[in-house]
PDB file of C-alpha atoms and ligand atoms in Angstrom:
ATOM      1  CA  UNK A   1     120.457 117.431 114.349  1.00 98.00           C
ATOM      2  CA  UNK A   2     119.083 119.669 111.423  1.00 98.00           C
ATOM      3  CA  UNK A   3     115.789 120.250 110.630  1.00 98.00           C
ATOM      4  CA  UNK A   4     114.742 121.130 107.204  1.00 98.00           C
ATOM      5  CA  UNK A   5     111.322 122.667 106.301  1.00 98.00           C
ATOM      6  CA  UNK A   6     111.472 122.741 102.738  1.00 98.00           C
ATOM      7  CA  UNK A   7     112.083 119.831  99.964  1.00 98.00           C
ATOM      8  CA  UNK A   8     114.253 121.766  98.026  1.00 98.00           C
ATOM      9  CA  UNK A   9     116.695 121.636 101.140  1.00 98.00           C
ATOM     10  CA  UNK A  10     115.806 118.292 102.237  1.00 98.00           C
ATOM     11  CA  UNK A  11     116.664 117.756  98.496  1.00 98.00           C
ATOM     12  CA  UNK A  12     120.024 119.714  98.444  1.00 98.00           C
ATOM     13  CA  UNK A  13     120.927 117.943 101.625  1.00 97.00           C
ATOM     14  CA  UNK A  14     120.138 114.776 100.029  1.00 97.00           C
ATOM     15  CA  UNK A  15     122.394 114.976  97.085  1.00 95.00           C
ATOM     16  CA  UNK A  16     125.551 115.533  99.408  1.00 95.00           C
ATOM     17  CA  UNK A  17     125.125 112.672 101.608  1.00 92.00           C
ATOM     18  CA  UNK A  18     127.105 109.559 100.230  1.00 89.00           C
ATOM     19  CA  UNK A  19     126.367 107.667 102.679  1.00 93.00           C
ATOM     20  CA  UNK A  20     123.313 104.808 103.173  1.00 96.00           C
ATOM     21  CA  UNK A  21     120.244 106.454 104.906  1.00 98.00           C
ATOM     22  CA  UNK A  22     117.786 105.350 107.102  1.00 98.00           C
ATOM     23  CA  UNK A  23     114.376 106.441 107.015  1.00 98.00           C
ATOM     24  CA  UNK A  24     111.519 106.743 109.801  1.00 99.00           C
ATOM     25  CA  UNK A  25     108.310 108.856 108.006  1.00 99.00           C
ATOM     26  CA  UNK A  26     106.036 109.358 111.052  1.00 98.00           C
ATOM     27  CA  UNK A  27     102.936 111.833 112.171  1.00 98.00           C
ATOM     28  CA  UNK A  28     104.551 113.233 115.138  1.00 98.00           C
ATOM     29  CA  UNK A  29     103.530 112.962 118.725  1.00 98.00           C
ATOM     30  CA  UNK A  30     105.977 110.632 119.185  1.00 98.00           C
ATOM     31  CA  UNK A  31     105.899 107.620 122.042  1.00 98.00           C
ATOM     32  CA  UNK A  32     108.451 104.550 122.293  1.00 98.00           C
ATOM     33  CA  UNK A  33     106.646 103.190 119.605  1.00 98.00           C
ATOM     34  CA  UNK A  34     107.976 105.739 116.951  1.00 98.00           C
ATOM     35  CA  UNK A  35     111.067 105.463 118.547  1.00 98.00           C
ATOM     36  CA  UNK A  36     111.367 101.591 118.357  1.00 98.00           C
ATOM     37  CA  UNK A  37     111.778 102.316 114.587  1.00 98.00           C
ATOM     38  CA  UNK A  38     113.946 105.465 115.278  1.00 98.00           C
ATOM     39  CA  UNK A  39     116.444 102.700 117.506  1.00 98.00           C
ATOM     40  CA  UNK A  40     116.302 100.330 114.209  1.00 98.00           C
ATOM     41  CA  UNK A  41     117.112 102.751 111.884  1.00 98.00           C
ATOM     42  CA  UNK A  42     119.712 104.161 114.205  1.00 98.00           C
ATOM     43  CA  UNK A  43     121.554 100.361 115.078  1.00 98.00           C
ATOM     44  CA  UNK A  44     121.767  99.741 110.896  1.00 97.00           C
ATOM     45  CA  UNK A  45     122.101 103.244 109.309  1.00 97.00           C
ATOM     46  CA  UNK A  46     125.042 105.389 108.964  1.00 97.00           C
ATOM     47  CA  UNK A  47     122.672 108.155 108.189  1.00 98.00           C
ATOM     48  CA  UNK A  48     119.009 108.948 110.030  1.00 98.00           C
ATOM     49  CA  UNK A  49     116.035 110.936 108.661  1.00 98.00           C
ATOM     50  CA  UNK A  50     112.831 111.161 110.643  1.00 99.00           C
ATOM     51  CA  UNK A  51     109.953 112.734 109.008  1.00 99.00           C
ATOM     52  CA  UNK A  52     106.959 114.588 111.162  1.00 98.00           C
ATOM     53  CA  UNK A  53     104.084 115.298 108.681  1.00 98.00           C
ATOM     54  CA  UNK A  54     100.295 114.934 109.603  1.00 98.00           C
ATOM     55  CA  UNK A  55      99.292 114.342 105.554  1.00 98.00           C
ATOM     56  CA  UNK A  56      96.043 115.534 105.312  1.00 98.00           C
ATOM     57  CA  UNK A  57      94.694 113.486 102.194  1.00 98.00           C
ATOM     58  CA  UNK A  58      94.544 110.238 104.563  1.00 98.00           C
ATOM     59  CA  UNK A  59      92.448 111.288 107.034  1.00 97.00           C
ATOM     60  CA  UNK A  60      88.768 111.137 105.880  1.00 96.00           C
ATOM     61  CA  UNK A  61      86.401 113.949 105.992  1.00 95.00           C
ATOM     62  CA  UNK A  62      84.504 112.707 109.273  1.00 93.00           C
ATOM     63  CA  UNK A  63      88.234 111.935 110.812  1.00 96.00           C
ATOM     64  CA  UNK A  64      90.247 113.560 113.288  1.00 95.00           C
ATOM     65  CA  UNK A  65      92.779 115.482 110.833  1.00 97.00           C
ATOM     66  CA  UNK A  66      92.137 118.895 112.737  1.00 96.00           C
ATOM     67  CA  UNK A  67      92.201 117.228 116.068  1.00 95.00           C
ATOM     68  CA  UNK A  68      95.070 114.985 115.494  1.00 97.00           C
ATOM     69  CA  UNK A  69      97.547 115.670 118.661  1.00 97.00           C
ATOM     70  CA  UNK A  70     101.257 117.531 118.040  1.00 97.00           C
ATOM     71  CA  UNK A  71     104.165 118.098 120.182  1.00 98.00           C
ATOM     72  CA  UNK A  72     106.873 119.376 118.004  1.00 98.00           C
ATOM     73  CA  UNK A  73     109.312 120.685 120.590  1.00 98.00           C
ATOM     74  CA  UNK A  74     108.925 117.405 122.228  1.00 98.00           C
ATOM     75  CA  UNK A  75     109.359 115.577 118.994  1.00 98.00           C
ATOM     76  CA  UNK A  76     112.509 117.481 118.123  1.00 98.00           C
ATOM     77  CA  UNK A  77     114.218 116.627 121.893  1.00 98.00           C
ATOM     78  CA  UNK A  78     113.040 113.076 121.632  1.00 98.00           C
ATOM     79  CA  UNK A  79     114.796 112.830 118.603  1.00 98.00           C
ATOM     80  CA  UNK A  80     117.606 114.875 119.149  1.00 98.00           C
ATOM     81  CA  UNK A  81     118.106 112.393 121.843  1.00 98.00           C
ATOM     82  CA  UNK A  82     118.245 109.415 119.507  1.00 98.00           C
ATOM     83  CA  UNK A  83     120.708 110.903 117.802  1.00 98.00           C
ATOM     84  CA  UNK A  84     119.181 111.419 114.509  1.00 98.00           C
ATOM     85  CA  UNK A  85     120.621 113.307 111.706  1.00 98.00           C
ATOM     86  CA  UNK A  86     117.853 114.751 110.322  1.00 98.00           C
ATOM     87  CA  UNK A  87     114.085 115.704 110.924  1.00 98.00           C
ATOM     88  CA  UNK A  88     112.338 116.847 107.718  1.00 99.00           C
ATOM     89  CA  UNK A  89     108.736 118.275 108.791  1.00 98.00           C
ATOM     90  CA  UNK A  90     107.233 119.933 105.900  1.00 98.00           C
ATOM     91  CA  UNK A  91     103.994 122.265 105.825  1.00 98.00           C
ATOM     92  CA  UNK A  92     100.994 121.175 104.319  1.00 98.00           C
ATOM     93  CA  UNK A  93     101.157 123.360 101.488  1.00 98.00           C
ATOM     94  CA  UNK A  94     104.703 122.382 100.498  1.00 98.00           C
ATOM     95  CA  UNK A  95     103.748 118.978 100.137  1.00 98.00           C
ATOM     96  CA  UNK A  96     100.295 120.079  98.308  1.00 98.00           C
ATOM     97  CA  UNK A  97     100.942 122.739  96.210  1.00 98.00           C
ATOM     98  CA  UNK A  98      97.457 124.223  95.247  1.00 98.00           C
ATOM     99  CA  UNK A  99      98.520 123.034  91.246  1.00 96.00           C
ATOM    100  CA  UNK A 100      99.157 119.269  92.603  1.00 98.00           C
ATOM    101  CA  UNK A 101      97.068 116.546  91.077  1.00 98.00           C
ATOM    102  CA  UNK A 102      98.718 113.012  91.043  1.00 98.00           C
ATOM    103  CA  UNK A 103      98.071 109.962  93.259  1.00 98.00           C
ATOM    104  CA  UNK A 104      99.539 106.773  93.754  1.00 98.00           C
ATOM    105  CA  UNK A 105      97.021 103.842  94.205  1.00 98.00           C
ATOM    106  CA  UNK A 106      97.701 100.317  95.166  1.00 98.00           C
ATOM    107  CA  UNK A 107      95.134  98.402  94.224  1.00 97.00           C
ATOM    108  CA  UNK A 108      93.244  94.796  95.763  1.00 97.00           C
ATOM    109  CA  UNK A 109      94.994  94.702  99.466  1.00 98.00           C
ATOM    110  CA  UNK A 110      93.884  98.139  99.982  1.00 98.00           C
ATOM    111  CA  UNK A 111      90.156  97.191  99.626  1.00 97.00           C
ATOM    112  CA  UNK A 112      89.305  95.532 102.544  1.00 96.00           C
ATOM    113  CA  UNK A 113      89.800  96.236 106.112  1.00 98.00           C
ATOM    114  CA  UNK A 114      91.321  99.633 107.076  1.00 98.00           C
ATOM    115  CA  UNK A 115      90.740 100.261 103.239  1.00 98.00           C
ATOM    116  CA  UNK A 116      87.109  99.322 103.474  1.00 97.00           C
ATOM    117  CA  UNK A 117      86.030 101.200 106.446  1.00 97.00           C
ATOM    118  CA  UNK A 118      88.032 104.998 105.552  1.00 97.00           C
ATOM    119  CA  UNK A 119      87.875 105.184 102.048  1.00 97.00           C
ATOM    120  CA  UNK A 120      90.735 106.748 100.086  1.00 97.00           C
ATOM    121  CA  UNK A 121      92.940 106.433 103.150  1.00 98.00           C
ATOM    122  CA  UNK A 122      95.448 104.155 101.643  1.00 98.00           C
ATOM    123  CA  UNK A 123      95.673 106.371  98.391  1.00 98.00           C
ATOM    124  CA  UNK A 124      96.409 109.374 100.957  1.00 98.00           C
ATOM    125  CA  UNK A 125      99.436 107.130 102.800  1.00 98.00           C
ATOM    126  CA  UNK A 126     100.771 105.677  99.318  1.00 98.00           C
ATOM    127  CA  UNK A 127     101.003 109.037  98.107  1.00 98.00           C
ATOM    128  CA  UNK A 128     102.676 110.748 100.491  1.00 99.00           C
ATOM    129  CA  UNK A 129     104.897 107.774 101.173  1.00 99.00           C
ATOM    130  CA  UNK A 130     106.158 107.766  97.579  1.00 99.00           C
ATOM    131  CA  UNK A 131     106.431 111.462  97.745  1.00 98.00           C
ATOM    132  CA  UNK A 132     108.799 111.317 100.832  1.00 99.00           C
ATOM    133  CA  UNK A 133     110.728 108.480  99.361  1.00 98.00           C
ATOM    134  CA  UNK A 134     111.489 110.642  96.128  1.00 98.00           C
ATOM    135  CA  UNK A 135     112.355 113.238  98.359  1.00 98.00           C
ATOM    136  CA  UNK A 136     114.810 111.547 101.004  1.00 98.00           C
ATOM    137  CA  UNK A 137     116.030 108.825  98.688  1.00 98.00           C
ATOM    138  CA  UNK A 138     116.426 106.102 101.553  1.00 98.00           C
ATOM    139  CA  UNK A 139     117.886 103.077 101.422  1.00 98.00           C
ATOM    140  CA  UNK A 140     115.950 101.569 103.829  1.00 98.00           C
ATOM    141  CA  UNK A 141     112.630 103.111 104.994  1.00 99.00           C
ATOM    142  CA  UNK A 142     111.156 101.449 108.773  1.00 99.00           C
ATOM    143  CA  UNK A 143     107.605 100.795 109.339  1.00 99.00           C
ATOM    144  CA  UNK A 144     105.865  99.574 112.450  1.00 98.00           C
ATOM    145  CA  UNK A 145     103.768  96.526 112.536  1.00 98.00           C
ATOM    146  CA  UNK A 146     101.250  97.680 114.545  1.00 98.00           C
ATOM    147  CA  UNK A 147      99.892  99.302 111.071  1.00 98.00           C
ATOM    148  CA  UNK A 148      99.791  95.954 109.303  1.00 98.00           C
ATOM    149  CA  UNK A 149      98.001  96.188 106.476  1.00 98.00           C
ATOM    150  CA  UNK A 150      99.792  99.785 105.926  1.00 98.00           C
ATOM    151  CA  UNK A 151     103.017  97.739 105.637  1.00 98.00           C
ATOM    152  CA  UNK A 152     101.708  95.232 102.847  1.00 98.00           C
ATOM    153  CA  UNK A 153     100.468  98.185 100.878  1.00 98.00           C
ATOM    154  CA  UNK A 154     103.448  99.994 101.018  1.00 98.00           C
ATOM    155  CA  UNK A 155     105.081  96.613 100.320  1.00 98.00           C
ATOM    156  CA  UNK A 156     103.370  96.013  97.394  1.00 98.00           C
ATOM    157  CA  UNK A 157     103.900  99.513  96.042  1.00 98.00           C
ATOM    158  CA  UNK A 158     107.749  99.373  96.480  1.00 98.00           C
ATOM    159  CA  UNK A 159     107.465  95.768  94.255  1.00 98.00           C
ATOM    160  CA  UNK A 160     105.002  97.140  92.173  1.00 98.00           C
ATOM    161  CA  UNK A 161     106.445 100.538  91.256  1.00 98.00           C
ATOM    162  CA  UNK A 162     110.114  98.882  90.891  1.00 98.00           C
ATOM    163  CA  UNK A 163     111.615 101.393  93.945  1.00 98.00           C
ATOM    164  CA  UNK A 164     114.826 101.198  94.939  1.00 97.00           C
ATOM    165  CA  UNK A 165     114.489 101.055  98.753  1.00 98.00           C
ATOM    166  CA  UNK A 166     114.330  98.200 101.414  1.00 98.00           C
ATOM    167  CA  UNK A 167     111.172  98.325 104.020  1.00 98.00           C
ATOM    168  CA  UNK A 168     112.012  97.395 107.430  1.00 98.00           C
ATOM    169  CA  UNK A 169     109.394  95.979 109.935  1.00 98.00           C
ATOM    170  CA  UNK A 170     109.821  96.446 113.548  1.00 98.00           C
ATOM    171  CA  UNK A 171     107.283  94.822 115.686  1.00 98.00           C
ATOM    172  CA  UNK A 172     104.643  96.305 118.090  1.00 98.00           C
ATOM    173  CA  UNK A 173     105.207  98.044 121.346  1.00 98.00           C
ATOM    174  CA  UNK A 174     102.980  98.240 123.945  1.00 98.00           C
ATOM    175  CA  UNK A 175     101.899  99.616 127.434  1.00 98.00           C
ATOM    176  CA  UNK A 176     102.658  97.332 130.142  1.00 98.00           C
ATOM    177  CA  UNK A 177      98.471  95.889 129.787  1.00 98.00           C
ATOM    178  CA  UNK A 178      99.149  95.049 126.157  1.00 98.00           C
ATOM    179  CA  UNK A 179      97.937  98.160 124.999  1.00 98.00           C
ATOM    180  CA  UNK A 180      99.615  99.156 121.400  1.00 98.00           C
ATOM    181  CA  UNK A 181     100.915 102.531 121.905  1.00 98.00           C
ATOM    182  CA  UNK A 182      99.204 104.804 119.430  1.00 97.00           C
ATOM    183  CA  UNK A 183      99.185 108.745 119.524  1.00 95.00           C
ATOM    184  CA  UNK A 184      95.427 108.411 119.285  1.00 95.00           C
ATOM    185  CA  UNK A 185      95.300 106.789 122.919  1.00 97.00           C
ATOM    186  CA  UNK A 186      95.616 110.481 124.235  1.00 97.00           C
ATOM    187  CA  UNK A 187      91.682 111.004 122.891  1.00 97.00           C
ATOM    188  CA  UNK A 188      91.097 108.152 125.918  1.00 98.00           C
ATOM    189  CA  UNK A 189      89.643 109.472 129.069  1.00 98.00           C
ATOM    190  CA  UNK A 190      90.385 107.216 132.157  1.00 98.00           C
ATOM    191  CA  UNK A 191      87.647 104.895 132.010  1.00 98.00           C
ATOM    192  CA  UNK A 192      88.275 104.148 128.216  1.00 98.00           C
ATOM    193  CA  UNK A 193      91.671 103.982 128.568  1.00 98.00           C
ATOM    194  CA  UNK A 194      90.980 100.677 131.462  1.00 98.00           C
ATOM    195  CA  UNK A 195      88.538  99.756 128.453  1.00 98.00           C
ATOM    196  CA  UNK A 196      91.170  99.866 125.611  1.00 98.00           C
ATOM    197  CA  UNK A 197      92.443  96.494 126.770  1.00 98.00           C
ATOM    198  CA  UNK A 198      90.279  94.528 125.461  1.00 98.00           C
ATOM    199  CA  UNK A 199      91.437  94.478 121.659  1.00 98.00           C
ATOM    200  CA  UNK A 200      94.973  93.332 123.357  1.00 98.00           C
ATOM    201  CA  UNK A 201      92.953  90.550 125.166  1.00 98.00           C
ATOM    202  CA  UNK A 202      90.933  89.555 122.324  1.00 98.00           C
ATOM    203  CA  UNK A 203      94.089  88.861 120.189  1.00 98.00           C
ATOM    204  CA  UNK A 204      95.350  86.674 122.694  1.00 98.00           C
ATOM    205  CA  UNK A 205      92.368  84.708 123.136  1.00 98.00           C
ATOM    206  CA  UNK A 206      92.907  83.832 119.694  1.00 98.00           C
ATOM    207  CA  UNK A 207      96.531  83.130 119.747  1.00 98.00           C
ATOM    208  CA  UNK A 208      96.028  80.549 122.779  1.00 98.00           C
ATOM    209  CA  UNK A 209      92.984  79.183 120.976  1.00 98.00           C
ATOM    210  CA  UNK A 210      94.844  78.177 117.808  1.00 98.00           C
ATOM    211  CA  UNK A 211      98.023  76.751 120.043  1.00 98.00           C
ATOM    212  CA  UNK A 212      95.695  74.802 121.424  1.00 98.00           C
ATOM    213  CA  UNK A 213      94.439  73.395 117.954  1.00 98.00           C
ATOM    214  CA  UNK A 214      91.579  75.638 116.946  1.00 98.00           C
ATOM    215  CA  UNK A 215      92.371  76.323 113.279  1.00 98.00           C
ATOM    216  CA  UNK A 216      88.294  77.208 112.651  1.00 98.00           C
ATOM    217  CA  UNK A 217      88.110  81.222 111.557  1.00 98.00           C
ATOM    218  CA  UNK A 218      84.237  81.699 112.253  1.00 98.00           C
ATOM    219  CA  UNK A 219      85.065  80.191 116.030  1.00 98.00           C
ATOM    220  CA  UNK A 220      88.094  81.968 116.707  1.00 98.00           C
ATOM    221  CA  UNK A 221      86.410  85.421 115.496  1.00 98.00           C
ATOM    222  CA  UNK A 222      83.286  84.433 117.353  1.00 98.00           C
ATOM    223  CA  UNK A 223      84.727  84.533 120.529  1.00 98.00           C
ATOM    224  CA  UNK A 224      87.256  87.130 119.746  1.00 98.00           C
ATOM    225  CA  UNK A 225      83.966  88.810 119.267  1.00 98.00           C
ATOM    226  CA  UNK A 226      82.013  87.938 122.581  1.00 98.00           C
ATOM    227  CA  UNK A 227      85.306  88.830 124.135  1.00 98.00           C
ATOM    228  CA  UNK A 228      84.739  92.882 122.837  1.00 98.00           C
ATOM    229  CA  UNK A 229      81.163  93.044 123.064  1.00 98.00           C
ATOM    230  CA  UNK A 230      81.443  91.869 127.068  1.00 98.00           C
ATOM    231  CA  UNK A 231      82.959  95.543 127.091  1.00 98.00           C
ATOM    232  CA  UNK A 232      80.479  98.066 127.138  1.00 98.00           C
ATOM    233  CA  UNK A 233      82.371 100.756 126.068  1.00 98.00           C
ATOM    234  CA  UNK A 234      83.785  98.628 122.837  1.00 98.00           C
ATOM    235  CA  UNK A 235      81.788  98.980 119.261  1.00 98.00           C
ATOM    236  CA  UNK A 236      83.324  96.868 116.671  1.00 98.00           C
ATOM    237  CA  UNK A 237      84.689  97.784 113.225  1.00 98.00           C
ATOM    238  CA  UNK A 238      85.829  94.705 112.097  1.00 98.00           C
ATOM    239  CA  UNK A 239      87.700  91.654 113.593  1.00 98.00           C
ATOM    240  CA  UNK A 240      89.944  89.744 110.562  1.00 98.00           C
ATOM    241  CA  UNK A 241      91.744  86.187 109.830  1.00 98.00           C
ATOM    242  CA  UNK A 242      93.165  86.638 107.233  1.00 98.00           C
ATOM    243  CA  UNK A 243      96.704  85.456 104.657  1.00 98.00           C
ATOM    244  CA  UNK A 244      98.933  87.847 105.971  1.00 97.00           C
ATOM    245  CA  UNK A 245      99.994  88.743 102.473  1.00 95.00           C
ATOM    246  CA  UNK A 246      97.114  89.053 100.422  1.00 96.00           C
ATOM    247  CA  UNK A 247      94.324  90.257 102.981  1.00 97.00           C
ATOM    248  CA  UNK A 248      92.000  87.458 101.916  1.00 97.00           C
ATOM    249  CA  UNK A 249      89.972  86.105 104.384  1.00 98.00           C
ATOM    250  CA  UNK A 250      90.175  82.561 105.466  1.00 98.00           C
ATOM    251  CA  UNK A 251      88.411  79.534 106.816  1.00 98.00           C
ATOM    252  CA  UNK A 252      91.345  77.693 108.094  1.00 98.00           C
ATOM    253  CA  UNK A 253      93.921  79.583 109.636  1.00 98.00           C
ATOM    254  CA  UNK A 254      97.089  78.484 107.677  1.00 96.00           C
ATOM    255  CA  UNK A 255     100.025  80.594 108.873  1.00 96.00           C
ATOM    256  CA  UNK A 256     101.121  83.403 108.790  1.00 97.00           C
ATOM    257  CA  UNK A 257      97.847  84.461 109.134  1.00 98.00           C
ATOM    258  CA  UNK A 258      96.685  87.654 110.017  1.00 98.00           C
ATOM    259  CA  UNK A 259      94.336  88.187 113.080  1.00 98.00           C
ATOM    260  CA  UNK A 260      93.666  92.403 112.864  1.00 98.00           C
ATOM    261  CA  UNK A 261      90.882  94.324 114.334  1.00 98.00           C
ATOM    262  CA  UNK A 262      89.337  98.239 114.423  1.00 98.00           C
ATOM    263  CA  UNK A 263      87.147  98.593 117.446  1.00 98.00           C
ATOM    264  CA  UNK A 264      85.865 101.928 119.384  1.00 98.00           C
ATOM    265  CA  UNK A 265      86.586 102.820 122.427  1.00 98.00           C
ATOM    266  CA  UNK A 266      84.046 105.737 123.104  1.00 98.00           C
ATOM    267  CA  UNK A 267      84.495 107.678 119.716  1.00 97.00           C
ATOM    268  CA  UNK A 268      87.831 107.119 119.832  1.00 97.00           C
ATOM    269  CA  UNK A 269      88.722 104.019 116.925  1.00 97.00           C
ATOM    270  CA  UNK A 270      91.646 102.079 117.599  1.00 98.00           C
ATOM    271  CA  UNK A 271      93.881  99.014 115.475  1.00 98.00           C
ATOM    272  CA  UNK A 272      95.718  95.878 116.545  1.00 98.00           C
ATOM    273  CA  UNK A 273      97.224  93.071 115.307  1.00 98.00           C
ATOM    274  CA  UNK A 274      99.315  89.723 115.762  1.00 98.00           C
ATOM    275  CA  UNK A 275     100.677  87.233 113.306  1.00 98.00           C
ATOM    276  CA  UNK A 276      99.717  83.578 113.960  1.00 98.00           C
ATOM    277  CA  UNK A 277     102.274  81.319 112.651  1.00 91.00           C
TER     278      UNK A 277
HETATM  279  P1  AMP B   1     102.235 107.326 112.818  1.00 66.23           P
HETATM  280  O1  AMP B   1     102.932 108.523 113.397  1.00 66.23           O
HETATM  281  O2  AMP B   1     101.090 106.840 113.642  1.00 66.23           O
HETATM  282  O3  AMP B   1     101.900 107.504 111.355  1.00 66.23           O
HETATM  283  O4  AMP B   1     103.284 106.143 112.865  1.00 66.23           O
HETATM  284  C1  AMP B   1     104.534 106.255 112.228  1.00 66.23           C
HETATM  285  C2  AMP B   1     105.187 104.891 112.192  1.00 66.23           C
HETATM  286  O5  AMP B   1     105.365 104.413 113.516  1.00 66.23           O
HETATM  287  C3  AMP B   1     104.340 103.838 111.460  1.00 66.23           C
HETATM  288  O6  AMP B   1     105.210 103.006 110.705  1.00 66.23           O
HETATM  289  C4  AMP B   1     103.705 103.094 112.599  1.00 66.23           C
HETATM  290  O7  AMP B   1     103.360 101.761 112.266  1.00 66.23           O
HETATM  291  C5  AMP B   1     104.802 103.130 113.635  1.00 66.23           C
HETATM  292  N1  AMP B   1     104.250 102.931 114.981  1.00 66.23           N
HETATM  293  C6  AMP B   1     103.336 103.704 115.604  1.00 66.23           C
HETATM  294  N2  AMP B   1     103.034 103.182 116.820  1.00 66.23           N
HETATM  295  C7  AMP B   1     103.759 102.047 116.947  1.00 66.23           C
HETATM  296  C8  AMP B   1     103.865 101.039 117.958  1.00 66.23           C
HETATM  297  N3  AMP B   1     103.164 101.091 119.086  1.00 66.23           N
HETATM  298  N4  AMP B   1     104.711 100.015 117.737  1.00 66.23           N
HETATM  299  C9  AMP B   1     105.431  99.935 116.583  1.00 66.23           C
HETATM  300  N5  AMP B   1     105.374 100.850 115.598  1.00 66.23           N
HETATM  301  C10 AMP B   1     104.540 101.886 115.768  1.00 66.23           C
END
């Protein structure tokens, strides 16, 4: 496995490899979610590049960019493990160069939701997205649904911007309570960890409400939302139905819909999802 610092060399490296490539762009601190997509990529690609890059201009100013957890030795012999070919883990001031000044913005489906509540987050991830895709070149690039609205954007930007690279979803893993795994779930102390459950529970009380005929958004969200606030350690964000394409909210669940939800545990915000339909 090589391990390339710079993009010049993750450039040069590029260039010789003839061969399709498959591309995992992650944050490090990496759990079996990160490696579900690491498996994928592995299973379809002749070729595997991980990257590890905490990018600074998606985190908000209030956010948790200086705490945000790292492991790299760990990283590297998890994926050494997988058997990936490469792991490109820039600094922050290769990727920023004190002279850089261009963004890429998706517009509409990054308004609302994750986009509403940490503003310019989205333009942080497209950016540095596009900026690792220029600089691997992959042919297909895998992204976990447990970020679902980070997977339209990115969608929409590969359609948008005419880019010349499949995206890959690969579903959600979770603990064995229906937590989603998330590097963030170290910031949980023991009692918020027990807590942390409920956003699982809440999307399944929706998902057995509408198989058993409840199509009504303001009911389903209702109780999704009595569900949380029975937990006292729980402060919503937001709780969503919406088309799981275009982000807009609905009245009538017509599927796929898109039932998503920020909540804090303690101080400590966490996402979820599942598609209905
Ligand atoms: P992150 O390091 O949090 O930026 O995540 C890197 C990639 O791994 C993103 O595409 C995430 O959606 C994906 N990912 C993180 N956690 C999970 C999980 N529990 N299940 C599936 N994919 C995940």
């Amino acid at each position: 496995m090589k391990v390339v610092e710079t993009i010049g060399e993750m450039k040069r490296v590029r260039l010789e490899l003839a061969e399709p490539v498959g591309f995992v762009p992650t944050m490090g601190y990496l759990h079996e979610g990160h490696l579900a997509l690491v498996r994928r990529a592995r299973a379809e690609s002749p070729l595997v590049v991980v990257s590890i890059f905490v990018n600074p201009t998606q985190f908000g100013p209030q956010e948790d960019f200086d705490e945000y957890p790292h492991d790299p030795q760990h990283d590297l012999a998890l994926l050494e493990k997988e058997r990936v070919d490469i792991v490109f883990m820039p600094s922050a001031a290769e990727m920023y160069p004190p002279q850089f000044s261009s963004w890429v913005e998706v517009g509409k489906v990054t308004e609302r939701l994750e986009g509403a509540s940490r503003p310019g987050h989205f333009k942080g991830v497209t950016t540095v997205v596009a900026k690792l895709f220029n600089i691997v070149q992959p042919t297909r690039a895998y992204f976990g649904q447990k970020d679902a609205q980070q997977l339209v954007v990115i969608k929409k930007m590969v359609a948008d911007l005419n880019m010349n690279l499949e995206i890959v979803t690969v579903p959600t893993v979770r603990e064995s309570d229906g937590l989603v795994m998330s590097s963030r779930n170290t910031y949980l102390n023991p009692e918020e960890r027990k807590a942390a459950v409920v956003l699982y529970q809440a999307l399944t009380l929706a998902q057995k409400l509408w198989s058993q005929g409840e199509k009504d958004t303001d009911k389903l969200r209702r109780q999704m939302i009595d569900l949380i606030q029975s937990e006292p350690l729980a402060t919503i964000d937001y709780v969503s139905i919406a088309d799981a394409e275009t982000l807009d909210e609905l009245d009538t669940v017509t599927p796929p819909a898109l039932v998503s939800l920020a909540v804090k545990i303690g101080s400590t915000r966490l996402i979820d999802n599942v598609v209905l339909g």
